[in-house]
Short mmCIF file of C-alpha atoms in Angstrom, two decimals:
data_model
loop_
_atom_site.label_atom_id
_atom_site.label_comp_id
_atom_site.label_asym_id
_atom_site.label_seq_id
_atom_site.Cartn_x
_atom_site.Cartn_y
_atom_site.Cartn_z
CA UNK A 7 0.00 0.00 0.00
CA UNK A 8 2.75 2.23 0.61
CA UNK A 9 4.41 1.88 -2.78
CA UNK A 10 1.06 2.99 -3.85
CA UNK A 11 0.88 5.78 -2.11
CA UNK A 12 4.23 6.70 -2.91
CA UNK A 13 3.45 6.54 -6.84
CA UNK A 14 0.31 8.48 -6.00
CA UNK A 15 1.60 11.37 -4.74
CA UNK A 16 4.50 11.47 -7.24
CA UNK A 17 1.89 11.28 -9.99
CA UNK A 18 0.01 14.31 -7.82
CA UNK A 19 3.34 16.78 -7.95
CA UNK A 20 4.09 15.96 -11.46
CA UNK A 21 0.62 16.93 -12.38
CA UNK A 22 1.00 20.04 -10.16
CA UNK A 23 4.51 20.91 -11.77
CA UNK A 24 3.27 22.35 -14.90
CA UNK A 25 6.00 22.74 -17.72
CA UNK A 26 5.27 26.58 -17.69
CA UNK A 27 6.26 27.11 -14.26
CA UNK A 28 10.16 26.21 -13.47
CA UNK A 29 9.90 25.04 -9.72
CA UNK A 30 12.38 22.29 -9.05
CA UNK A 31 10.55 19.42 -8.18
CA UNK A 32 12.37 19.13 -4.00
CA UNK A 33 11.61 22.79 -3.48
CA UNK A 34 9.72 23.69 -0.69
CA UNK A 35 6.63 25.41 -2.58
CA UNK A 36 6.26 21.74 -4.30
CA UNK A 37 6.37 19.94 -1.21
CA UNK A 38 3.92 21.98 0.83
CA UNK A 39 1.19 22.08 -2.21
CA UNK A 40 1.54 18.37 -2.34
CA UNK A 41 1.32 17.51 1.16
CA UNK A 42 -2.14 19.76 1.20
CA UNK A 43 -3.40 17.46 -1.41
CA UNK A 44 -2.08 14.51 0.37
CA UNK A 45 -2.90 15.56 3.92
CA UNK A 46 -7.00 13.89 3.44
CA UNK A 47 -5.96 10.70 2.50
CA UNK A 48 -3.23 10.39 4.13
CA UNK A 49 -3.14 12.04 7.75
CA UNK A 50 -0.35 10.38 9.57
CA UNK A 51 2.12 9.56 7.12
CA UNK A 52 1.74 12.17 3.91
CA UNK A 53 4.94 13.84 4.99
CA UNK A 54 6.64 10.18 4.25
CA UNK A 55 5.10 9.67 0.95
CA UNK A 56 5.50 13.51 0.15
CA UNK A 57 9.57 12.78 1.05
CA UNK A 58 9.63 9.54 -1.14
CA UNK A 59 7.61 11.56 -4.12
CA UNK A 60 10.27 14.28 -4.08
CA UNK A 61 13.31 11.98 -4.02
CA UNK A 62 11.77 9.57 -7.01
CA UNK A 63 11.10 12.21 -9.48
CA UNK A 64 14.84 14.06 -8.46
CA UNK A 65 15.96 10.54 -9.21
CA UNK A 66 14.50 10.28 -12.61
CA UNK A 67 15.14 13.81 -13.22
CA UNK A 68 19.06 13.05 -12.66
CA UNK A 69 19.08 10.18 -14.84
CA UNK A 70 17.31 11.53 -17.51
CA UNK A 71 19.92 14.60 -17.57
CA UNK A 72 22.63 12.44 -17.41
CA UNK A 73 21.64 10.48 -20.48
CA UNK A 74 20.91 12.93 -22.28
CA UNK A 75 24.29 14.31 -21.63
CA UNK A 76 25.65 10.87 -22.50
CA UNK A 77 24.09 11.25 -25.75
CA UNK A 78 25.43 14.12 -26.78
CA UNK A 79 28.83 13.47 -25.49
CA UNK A 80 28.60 10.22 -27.73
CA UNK A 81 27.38 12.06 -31.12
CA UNK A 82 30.69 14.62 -30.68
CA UNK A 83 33.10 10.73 -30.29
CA UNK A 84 34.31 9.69 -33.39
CA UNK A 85 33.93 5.95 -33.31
CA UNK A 86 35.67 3.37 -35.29
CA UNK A 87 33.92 1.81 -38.44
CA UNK A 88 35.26 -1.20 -37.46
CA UNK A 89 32.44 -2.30 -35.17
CA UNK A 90 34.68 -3.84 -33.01
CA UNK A 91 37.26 -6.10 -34.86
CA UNK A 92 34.47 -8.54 -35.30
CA UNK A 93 35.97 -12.08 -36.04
CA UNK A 94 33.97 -14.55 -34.45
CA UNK A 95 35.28 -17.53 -32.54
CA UNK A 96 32.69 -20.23 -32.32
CA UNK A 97 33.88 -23.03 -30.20
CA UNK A 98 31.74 -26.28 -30.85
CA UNK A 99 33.39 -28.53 -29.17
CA UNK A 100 30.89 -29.95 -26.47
CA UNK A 101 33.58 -32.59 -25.24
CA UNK A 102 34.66 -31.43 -22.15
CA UNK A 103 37.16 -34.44 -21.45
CA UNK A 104 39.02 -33.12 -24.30
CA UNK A 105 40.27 -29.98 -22.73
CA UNK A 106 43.30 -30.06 -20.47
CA UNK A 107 44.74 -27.55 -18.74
CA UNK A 108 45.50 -24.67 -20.39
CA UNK A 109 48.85 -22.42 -19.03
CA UNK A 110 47.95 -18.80 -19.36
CA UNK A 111 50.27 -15.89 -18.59
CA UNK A 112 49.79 -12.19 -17.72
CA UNK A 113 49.58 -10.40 -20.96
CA UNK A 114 48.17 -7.43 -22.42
CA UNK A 115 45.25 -7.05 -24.32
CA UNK A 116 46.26 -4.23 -27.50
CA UNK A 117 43.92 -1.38 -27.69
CA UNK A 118 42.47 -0.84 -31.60
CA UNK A 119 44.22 -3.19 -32.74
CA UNK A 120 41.93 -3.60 -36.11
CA UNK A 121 42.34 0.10 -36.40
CA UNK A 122 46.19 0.52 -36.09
CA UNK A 123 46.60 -2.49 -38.59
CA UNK A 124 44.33 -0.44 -41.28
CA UNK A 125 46.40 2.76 -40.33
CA UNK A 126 49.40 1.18 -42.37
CA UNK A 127 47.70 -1.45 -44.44
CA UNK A 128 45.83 0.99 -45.98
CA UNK A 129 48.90 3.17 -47.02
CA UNK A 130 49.16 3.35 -50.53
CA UNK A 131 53.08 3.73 -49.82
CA UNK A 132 55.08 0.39 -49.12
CA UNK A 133 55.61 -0.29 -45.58
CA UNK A 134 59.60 -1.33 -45.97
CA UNK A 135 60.08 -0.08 -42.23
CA UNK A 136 58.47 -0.25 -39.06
CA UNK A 137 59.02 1.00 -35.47
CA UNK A 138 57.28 0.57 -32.33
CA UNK A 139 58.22 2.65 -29.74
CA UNK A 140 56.19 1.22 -26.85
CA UNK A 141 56.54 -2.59 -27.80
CA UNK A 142 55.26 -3.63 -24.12
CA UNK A 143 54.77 -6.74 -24.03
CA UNK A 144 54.50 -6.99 -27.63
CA UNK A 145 50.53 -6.08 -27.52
CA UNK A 146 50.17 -5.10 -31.38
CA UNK A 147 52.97 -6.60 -32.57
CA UNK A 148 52.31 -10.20 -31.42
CA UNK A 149 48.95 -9.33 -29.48
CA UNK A 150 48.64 -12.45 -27.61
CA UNK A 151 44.95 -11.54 -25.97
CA UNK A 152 44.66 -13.21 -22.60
CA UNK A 153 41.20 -11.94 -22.51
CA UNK A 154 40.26 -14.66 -25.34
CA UNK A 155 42.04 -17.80 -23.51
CA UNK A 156 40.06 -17.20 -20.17
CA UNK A 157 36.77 -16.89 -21.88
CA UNK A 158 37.38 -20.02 -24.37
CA UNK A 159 38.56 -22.01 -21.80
CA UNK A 160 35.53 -21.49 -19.67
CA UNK A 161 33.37 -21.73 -22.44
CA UNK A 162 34.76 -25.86 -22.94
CA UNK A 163 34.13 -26.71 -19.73
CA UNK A 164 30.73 -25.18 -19.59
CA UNK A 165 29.97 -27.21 -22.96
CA UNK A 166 28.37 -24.01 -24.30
CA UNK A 167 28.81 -22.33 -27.80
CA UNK A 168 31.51 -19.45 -27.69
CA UNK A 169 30.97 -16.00 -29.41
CA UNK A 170 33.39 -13.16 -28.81
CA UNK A 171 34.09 -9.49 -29.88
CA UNK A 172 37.55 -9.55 -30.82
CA UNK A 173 39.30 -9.36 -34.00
CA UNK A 174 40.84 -13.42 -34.06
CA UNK A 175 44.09 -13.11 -36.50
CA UNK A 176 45.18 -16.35 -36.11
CA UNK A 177 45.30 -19.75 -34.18
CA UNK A 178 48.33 -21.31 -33.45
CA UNK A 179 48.67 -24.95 -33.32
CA UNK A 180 48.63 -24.95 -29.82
CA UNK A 181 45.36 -23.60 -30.01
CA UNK A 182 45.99 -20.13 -28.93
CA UNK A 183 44.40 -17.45 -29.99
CA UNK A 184 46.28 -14.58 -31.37
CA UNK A 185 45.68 -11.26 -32.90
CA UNK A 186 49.26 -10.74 -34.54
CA UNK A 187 49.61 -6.81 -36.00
CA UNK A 188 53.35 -7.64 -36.66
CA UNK A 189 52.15 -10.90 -38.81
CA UNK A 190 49.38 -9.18 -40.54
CA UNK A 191 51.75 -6.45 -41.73
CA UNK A 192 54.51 -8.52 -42.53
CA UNK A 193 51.77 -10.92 -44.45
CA UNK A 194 49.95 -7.83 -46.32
CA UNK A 195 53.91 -5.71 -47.16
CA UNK A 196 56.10 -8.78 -47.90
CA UNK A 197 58.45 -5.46 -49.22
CA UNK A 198 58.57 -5.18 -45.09
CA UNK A 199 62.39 -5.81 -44.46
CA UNK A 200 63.43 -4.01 -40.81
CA UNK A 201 61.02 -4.08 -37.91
CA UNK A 202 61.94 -1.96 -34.77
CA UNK A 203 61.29 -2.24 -31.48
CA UNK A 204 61.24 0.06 -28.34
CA UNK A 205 60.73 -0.21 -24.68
CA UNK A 206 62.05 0.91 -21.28
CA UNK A 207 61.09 -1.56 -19.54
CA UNK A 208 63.97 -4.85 -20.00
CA UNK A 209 61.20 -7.29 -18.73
CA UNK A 210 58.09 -6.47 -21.53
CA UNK A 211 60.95 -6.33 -23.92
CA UNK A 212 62.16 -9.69 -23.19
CA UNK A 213 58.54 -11.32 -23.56
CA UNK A 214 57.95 -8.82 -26.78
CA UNK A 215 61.28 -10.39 -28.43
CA UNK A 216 59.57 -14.21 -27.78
CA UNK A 217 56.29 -13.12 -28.56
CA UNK A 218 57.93 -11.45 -32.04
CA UNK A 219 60.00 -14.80 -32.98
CA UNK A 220 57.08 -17.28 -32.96
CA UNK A 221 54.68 -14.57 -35.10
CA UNK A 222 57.29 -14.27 -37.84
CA UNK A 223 57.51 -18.29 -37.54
CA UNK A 224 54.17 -18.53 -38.79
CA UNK A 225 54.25 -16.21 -41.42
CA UNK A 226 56.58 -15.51 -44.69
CA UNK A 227 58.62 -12.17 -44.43
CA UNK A 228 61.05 -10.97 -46.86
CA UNK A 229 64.15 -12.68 -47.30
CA UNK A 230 66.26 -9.99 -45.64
CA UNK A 231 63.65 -9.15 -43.29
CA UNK A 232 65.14 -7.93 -39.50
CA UNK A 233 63.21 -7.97 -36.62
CA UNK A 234 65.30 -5.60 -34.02
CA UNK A 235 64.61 -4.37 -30.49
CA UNK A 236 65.96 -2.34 -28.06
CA UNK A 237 65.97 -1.42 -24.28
CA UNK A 238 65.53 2.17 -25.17
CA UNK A 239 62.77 5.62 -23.71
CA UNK A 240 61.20 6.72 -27.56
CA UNK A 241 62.93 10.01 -27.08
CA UNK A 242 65.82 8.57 -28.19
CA UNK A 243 64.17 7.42 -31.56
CA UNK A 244 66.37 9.74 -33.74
CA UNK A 245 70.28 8.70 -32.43
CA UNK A 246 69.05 5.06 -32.31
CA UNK A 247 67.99 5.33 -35.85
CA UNK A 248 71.37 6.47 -36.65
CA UNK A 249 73.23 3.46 -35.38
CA UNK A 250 70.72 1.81 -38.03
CA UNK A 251 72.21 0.92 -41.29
CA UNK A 252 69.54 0.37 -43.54
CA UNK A 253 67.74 3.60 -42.44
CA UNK A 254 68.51 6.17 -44.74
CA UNK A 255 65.73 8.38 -45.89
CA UNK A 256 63.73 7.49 -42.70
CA UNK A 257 61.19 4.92 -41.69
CA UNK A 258 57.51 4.36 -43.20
CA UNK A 259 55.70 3.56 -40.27
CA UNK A 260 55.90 3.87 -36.67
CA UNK A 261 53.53 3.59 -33.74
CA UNK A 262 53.58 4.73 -29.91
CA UNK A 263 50.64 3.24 -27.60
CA UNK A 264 50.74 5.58 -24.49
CA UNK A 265 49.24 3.43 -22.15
CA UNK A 266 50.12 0.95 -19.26
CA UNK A 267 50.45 -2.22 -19.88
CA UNK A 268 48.31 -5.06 -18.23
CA UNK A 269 50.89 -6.69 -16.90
CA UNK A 270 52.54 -3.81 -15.31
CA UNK A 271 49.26 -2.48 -13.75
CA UNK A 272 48.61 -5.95 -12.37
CA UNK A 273 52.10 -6.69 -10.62
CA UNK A 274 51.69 -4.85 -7.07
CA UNK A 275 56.51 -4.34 -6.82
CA UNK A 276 55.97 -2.08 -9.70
CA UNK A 277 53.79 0.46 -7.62
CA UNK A 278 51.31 1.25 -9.87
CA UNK A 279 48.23 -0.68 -8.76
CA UNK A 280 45.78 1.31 -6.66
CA UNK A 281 44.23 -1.82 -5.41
CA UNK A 282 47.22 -3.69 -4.43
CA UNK A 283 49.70 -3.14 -1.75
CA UNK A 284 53.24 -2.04 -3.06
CA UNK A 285 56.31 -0.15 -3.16
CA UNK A 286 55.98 3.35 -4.25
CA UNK A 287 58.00 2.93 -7.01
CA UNK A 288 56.18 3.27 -10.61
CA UNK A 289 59.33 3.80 -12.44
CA UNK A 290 58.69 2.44 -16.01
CA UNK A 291 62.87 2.45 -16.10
CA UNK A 292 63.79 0.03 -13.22
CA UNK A 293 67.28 1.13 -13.48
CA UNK A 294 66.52 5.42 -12.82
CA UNK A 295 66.52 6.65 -9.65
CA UNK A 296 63.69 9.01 -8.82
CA UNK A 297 60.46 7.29 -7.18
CA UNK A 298 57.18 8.30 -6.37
CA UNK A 299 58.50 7.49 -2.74
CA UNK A 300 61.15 10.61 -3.40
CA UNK A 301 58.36 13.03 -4.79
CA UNK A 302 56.19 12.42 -1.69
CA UNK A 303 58.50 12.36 1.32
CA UNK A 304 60.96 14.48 -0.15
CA UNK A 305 60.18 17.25 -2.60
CA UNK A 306 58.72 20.60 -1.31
CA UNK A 307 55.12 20.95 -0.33
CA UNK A 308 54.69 23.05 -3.71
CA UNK A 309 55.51 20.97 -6.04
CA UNK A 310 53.64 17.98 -4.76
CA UNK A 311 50.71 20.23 -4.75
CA UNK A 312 51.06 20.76 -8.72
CA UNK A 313 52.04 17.63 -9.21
CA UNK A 314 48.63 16.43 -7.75
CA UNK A 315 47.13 19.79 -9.77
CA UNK A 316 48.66 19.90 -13.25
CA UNK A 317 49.32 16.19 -13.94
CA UNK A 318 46.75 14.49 -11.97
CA UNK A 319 44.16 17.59 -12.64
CA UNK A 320 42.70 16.89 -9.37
CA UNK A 321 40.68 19.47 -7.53
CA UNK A 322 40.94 18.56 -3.98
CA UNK A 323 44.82 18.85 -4.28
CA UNK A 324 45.30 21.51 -1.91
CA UNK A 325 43.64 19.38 0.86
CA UNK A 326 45.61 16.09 -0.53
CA UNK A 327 48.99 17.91 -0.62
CA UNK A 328 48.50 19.03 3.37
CA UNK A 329 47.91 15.40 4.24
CA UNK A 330 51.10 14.08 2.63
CA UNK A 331 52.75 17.11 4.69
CA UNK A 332 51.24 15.78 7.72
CA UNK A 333 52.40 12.19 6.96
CA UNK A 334 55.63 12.90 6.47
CA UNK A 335 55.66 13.83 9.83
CA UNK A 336 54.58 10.15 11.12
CA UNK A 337 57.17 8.51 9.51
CA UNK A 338 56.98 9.04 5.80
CA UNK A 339 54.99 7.56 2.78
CA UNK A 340 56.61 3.82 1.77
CA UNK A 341 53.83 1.93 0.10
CA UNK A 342 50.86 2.31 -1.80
CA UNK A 343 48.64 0.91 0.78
CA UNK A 344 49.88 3.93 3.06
CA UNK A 345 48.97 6.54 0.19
CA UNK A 346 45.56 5.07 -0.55
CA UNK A 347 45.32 5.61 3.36
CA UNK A 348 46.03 9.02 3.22
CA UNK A 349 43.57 9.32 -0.11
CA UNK A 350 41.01 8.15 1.39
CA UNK A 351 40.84 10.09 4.78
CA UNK A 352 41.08 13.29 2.51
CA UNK A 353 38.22 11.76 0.15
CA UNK A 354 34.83 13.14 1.90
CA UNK A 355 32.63 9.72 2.57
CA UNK A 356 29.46 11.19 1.14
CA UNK A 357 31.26 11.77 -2.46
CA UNK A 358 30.77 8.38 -4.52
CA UNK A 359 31.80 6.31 -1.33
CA UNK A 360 34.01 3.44 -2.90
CA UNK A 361 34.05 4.73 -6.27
CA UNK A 362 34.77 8.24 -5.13
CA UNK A 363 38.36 7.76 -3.27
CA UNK A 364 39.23 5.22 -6.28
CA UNK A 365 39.13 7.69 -8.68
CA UNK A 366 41.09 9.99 -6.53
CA UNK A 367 42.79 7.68 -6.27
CA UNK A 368 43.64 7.14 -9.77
CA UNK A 369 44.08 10.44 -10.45
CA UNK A 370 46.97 10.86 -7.81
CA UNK A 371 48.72 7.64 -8.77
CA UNK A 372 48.37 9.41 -12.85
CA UNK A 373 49.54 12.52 -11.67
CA UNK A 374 52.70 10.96 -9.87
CA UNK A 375 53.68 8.60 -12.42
CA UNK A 376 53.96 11.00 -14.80
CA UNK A 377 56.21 12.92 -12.73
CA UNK A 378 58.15 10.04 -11.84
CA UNK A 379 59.07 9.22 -16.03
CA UNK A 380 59.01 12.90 -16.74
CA UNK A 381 56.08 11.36 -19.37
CA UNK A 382 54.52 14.71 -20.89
CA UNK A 383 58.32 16.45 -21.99
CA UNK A 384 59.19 13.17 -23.24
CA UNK A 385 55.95 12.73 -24.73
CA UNK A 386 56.77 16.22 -26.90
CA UNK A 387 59.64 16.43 -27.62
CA UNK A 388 59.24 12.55 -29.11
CA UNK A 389 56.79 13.12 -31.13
CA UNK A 390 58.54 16.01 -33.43
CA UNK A 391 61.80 13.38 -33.61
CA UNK A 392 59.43 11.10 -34.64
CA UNK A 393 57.89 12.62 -37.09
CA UNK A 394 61.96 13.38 -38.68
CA UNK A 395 62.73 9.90 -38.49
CA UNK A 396 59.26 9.36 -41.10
CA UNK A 397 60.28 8.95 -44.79
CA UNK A 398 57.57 11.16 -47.32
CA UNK A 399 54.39 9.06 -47.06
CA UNK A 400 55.31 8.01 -43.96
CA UNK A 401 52.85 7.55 -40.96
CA UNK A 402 53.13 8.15 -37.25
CA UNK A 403 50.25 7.08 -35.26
CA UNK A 404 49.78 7.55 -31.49
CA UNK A 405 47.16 6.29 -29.12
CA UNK A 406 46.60 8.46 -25.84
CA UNK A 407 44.62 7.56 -22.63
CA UNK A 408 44.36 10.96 -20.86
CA UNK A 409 43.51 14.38 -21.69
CA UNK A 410 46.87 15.34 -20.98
CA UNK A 411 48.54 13.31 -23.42
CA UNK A 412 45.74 13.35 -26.15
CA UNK A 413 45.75 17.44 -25.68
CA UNK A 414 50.27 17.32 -26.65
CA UNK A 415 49.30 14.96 -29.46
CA UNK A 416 47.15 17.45 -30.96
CA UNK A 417 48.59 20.48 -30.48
CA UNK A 418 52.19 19.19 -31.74
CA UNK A 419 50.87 17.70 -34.53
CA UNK A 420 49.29 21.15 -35.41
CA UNK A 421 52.87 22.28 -34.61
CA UNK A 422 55.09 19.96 -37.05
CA UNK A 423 52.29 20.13 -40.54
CA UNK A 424 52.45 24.75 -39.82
CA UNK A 425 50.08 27.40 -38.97
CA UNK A 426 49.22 27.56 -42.71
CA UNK A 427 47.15 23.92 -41.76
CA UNK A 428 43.60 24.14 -43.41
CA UNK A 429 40.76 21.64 -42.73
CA UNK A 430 39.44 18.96 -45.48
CA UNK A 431 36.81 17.11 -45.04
CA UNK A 432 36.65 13.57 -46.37
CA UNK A 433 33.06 11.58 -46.29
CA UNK A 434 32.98 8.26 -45.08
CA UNK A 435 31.30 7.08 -47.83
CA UNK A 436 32.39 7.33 -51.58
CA UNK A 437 35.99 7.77 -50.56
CA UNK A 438 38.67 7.88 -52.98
CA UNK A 439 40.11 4.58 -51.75
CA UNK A 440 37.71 2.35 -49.87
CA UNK A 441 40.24 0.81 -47.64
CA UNK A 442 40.97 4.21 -45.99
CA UNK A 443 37.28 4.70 -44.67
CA UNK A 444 38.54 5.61 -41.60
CA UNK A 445 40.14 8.75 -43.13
CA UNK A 446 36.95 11.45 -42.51
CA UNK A 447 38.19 15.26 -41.56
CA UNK A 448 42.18 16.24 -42.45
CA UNK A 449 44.18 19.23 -41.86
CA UNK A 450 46.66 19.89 -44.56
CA UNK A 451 49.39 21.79 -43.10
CA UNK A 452 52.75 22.63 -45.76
CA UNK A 453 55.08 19.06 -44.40
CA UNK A 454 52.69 16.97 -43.89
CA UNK A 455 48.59 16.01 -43.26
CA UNK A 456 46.41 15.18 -39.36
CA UNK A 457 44.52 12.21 -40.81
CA UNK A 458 42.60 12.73 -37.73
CA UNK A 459 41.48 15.95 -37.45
CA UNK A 460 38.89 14.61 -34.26
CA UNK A 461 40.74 11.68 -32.81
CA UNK A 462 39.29 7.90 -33.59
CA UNK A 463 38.11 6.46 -30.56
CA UNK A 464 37.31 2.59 -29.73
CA UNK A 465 34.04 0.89 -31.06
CA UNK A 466 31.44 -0.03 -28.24
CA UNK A 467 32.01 -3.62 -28.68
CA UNK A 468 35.64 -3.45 -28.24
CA UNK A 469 34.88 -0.93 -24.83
CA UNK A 470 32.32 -3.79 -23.67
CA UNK A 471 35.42 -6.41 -23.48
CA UNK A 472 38.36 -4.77 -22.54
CA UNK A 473 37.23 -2.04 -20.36
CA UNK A 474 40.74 -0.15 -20.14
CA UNK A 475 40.33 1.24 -23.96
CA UNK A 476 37.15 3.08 -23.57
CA UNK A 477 39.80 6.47 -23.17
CA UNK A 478 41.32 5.61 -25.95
CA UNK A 479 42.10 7.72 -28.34
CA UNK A 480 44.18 7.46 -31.93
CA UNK A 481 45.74 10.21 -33.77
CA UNK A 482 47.59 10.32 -37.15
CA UNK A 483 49.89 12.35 -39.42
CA UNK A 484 51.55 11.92 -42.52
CA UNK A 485 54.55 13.74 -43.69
CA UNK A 486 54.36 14.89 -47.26
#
């Protein structure tokens, strides 16, 4: 009965609320008119009812705002026409006894992985050399999806019929299955002789190099083909290029992926879980010195504070930077654990509970890491060597996860192609070339062209299995 009377007397305000008169529907006015009407039929508890009528319609009033602003933040997105990779991978096998165990490592699902490979299969220009600069853990260039194991194997043993989302390459004989971008591109330019290789981090680099070997197994590169790596940051793309000796008039292709990979997020000694207990390290060079430990305990009070500010663009950092102050005092900050701590006695309870000191979380852990690699500099001044090291027709194409990065990316690129840049639009359909549908709004600048004049961002599908790419976002130029 009370549910009734709870719907009545929201259906009594909204009648009352006409759409000529802008009352908001918890004022005062609203609630007093309503509990007049009320008061008859219900006596002793219309003030109840009256409360529950005002909170239910806020409710619906919130939600309906709030998708309506999802809508239109969606329509300004430019998603990928690649409706997520789709490849599907039906398993039909209803013999459970035929499965054994499967061995599974940590590994790192690659973000747009469909839409880096069309970035330079599409290139009417031969793709004779490649770079990576953020190999990982080999992610595009072997993209080994651990995301596809777990599901498949859990599909055999619950004898079911297996669909999935994600672009399937290949299946190795072991029955593994692989999304290789260095494969593909090797298969679709067999003119592809060097392929290069980049990471800081010695331990991604030594599972990219494995990863690397057994995709070129299964395919049939060029007969001088090299496959090189190096334990090197990006910014030293141009000197490293040098020591090169086929590179003469520059590379055609070369890719950085900004992001973190799986498998250094989800291993608690490298510091950079907020979930897991660690050292404050989250150096993506093991062998430099500075640590987030340094920054916090050490560094003065102002510079924390726009650390927390600039890089972490965190509005409670005033408050934040006063508690690491007062920690210091205690004893220092040593672990993660200890920072979430002081996180979450500066996070108010009432603001998203949970969710609410985890994304302050997040944002503190961003802002120090960057800090830590010195990632935004690097970031910049990368980007114009990389775009030197590109031979005419070449193509560099980054992938961002912040604002911060995403907002260098553009404004450098506008940087390298000239002010003179003017906008040309390009329809997605009736394109000159079909296979470069992605191609939809340029800016022609005087050395080169933004392919991308609004960044590509990741299909729904491919947001709806790997949750990490949904602030993904790929740029690309090409130097004339």
């Amino acid at each position: 009965m009370a549910a009734t009377a709870i719907a009545n007397a929201k259906h009594m305000m909204l009648m009352m609320l006409s759409p000529s008169i802008s009352l908001p529907v918890s004022s005062r006015s609203a609630s007093l008119s309503a509990k007049r009407l009320l008061y008859n039929q219900y006596p002793t508890r219309s003030q109840t009812f009256v409360r529950s009528a005002c909170t239910s319609i806020t409710t619906d009033t919130s939600k309906k705002k709030k998708k309506q602003k999802g809508l239109a933040k969606e329509k300004r997105r430019t998603r990928s026409l690649r409706d997520g990779d789709i490849h599907i991978l039906k398993e039909e096998d209803d013999d459970s006894s035929s499965s054994s165990t499967v061995m599974m490592q940590q590994s790192h699902i690659p973000v747009m992985l469909g839409e880096v490979l069309d970035v330079f299969s599409s290139n009417l220009k031969p793709l004779s050399s490649f770079v990576d600069c953020t190999l990982g853990a080999a992610g595009h260039a072997s993209a080994v999806s651990f995301f596809l194991l777990v599901v498949a194997v859990l599909c055999v043993f619950m004898n079911m019929i297996f669909y999935t989302t994600v672009e399937l390459s290949c299946i190795t004989e072991n029955g593994c299955a692989c999304g290789c971008c260095c494969s593909q591109i090797i298969q679709s330019h067999p003119e592809l002789k060097l392929f290069i290789g980049m990471d800081v981090d010695p331990l991604a680099l030594r599972m990219a190099r494995s990863r690397i070997n057994a995709a070129i197994s299964h395919s049939h590169p060029h007969p001088n083909f090299q496959a090189l790596t190096f334990v090197k940051n990006f910014r030293h793309i141009r000197s490293l290029l040098t020591q090169v000796d086929y590179i003469s008039s520059g590379v055609d292709g070369i890719l950085m992926d900004l992001g973190m990979s799986s498998m250094q997020v989800n291993n608690p000694a490298r510091g950079f879980s907020v979930l897991a207990n660690g050292p404050l390290d989250m150096r993506m060079d093991p062998q430099a010195s500075l640590k987030a430990e340094d920054i916090l305990n050490s560094w003065p009070d102002s510079e924390v504070g726009r650390i927390l500010r600039d890089y972490g663009e965190e509005r409670n950092w005033r408050l934040l930077q006063n508690k690491i102050v007062q920690a210091r005092l205690q004893g220092g900050l040593h672990s993660t654990g200890e920072l979430v701590d002081v996180i979450r006695s500066a996070t108010p309870g009432t603001k998203g509970g949970r969710q609410g000191w985890i994304k302050t979380a997040t944002r503190v852990f961003q802002a120090l890491r960057i800090a830590v690699n010195d990632e935004l500099k690097t970031l910049e001044d990368s980007l114009h060597a990389c775009f030197d090291c590109l031979a005419p027709g070449g193509r560099l194409a980054v992938i961002s996860f912040h604002s911060l990065e995403d907002r260098i990316v553009k404004q450098a690129f506008l940087k390298i192609i000239g002010e003179e840049g003017r906008n040309s639009i390009r329809k997605v359909e009736g394109g000159e070339d079909e296979k470069e549908l992605w191609i939809r709004q340029t800016i022609q600048g005087s050395n080169g062209t933004i392919l991308t004049k609004r960044p590509i961002t990741p299909s729904e599908k491919e947001e709806g299995f790997n949750r990490r790419s949904r602030s993904a976002k790929l740029r690309v130029i090409q130097k004339l």
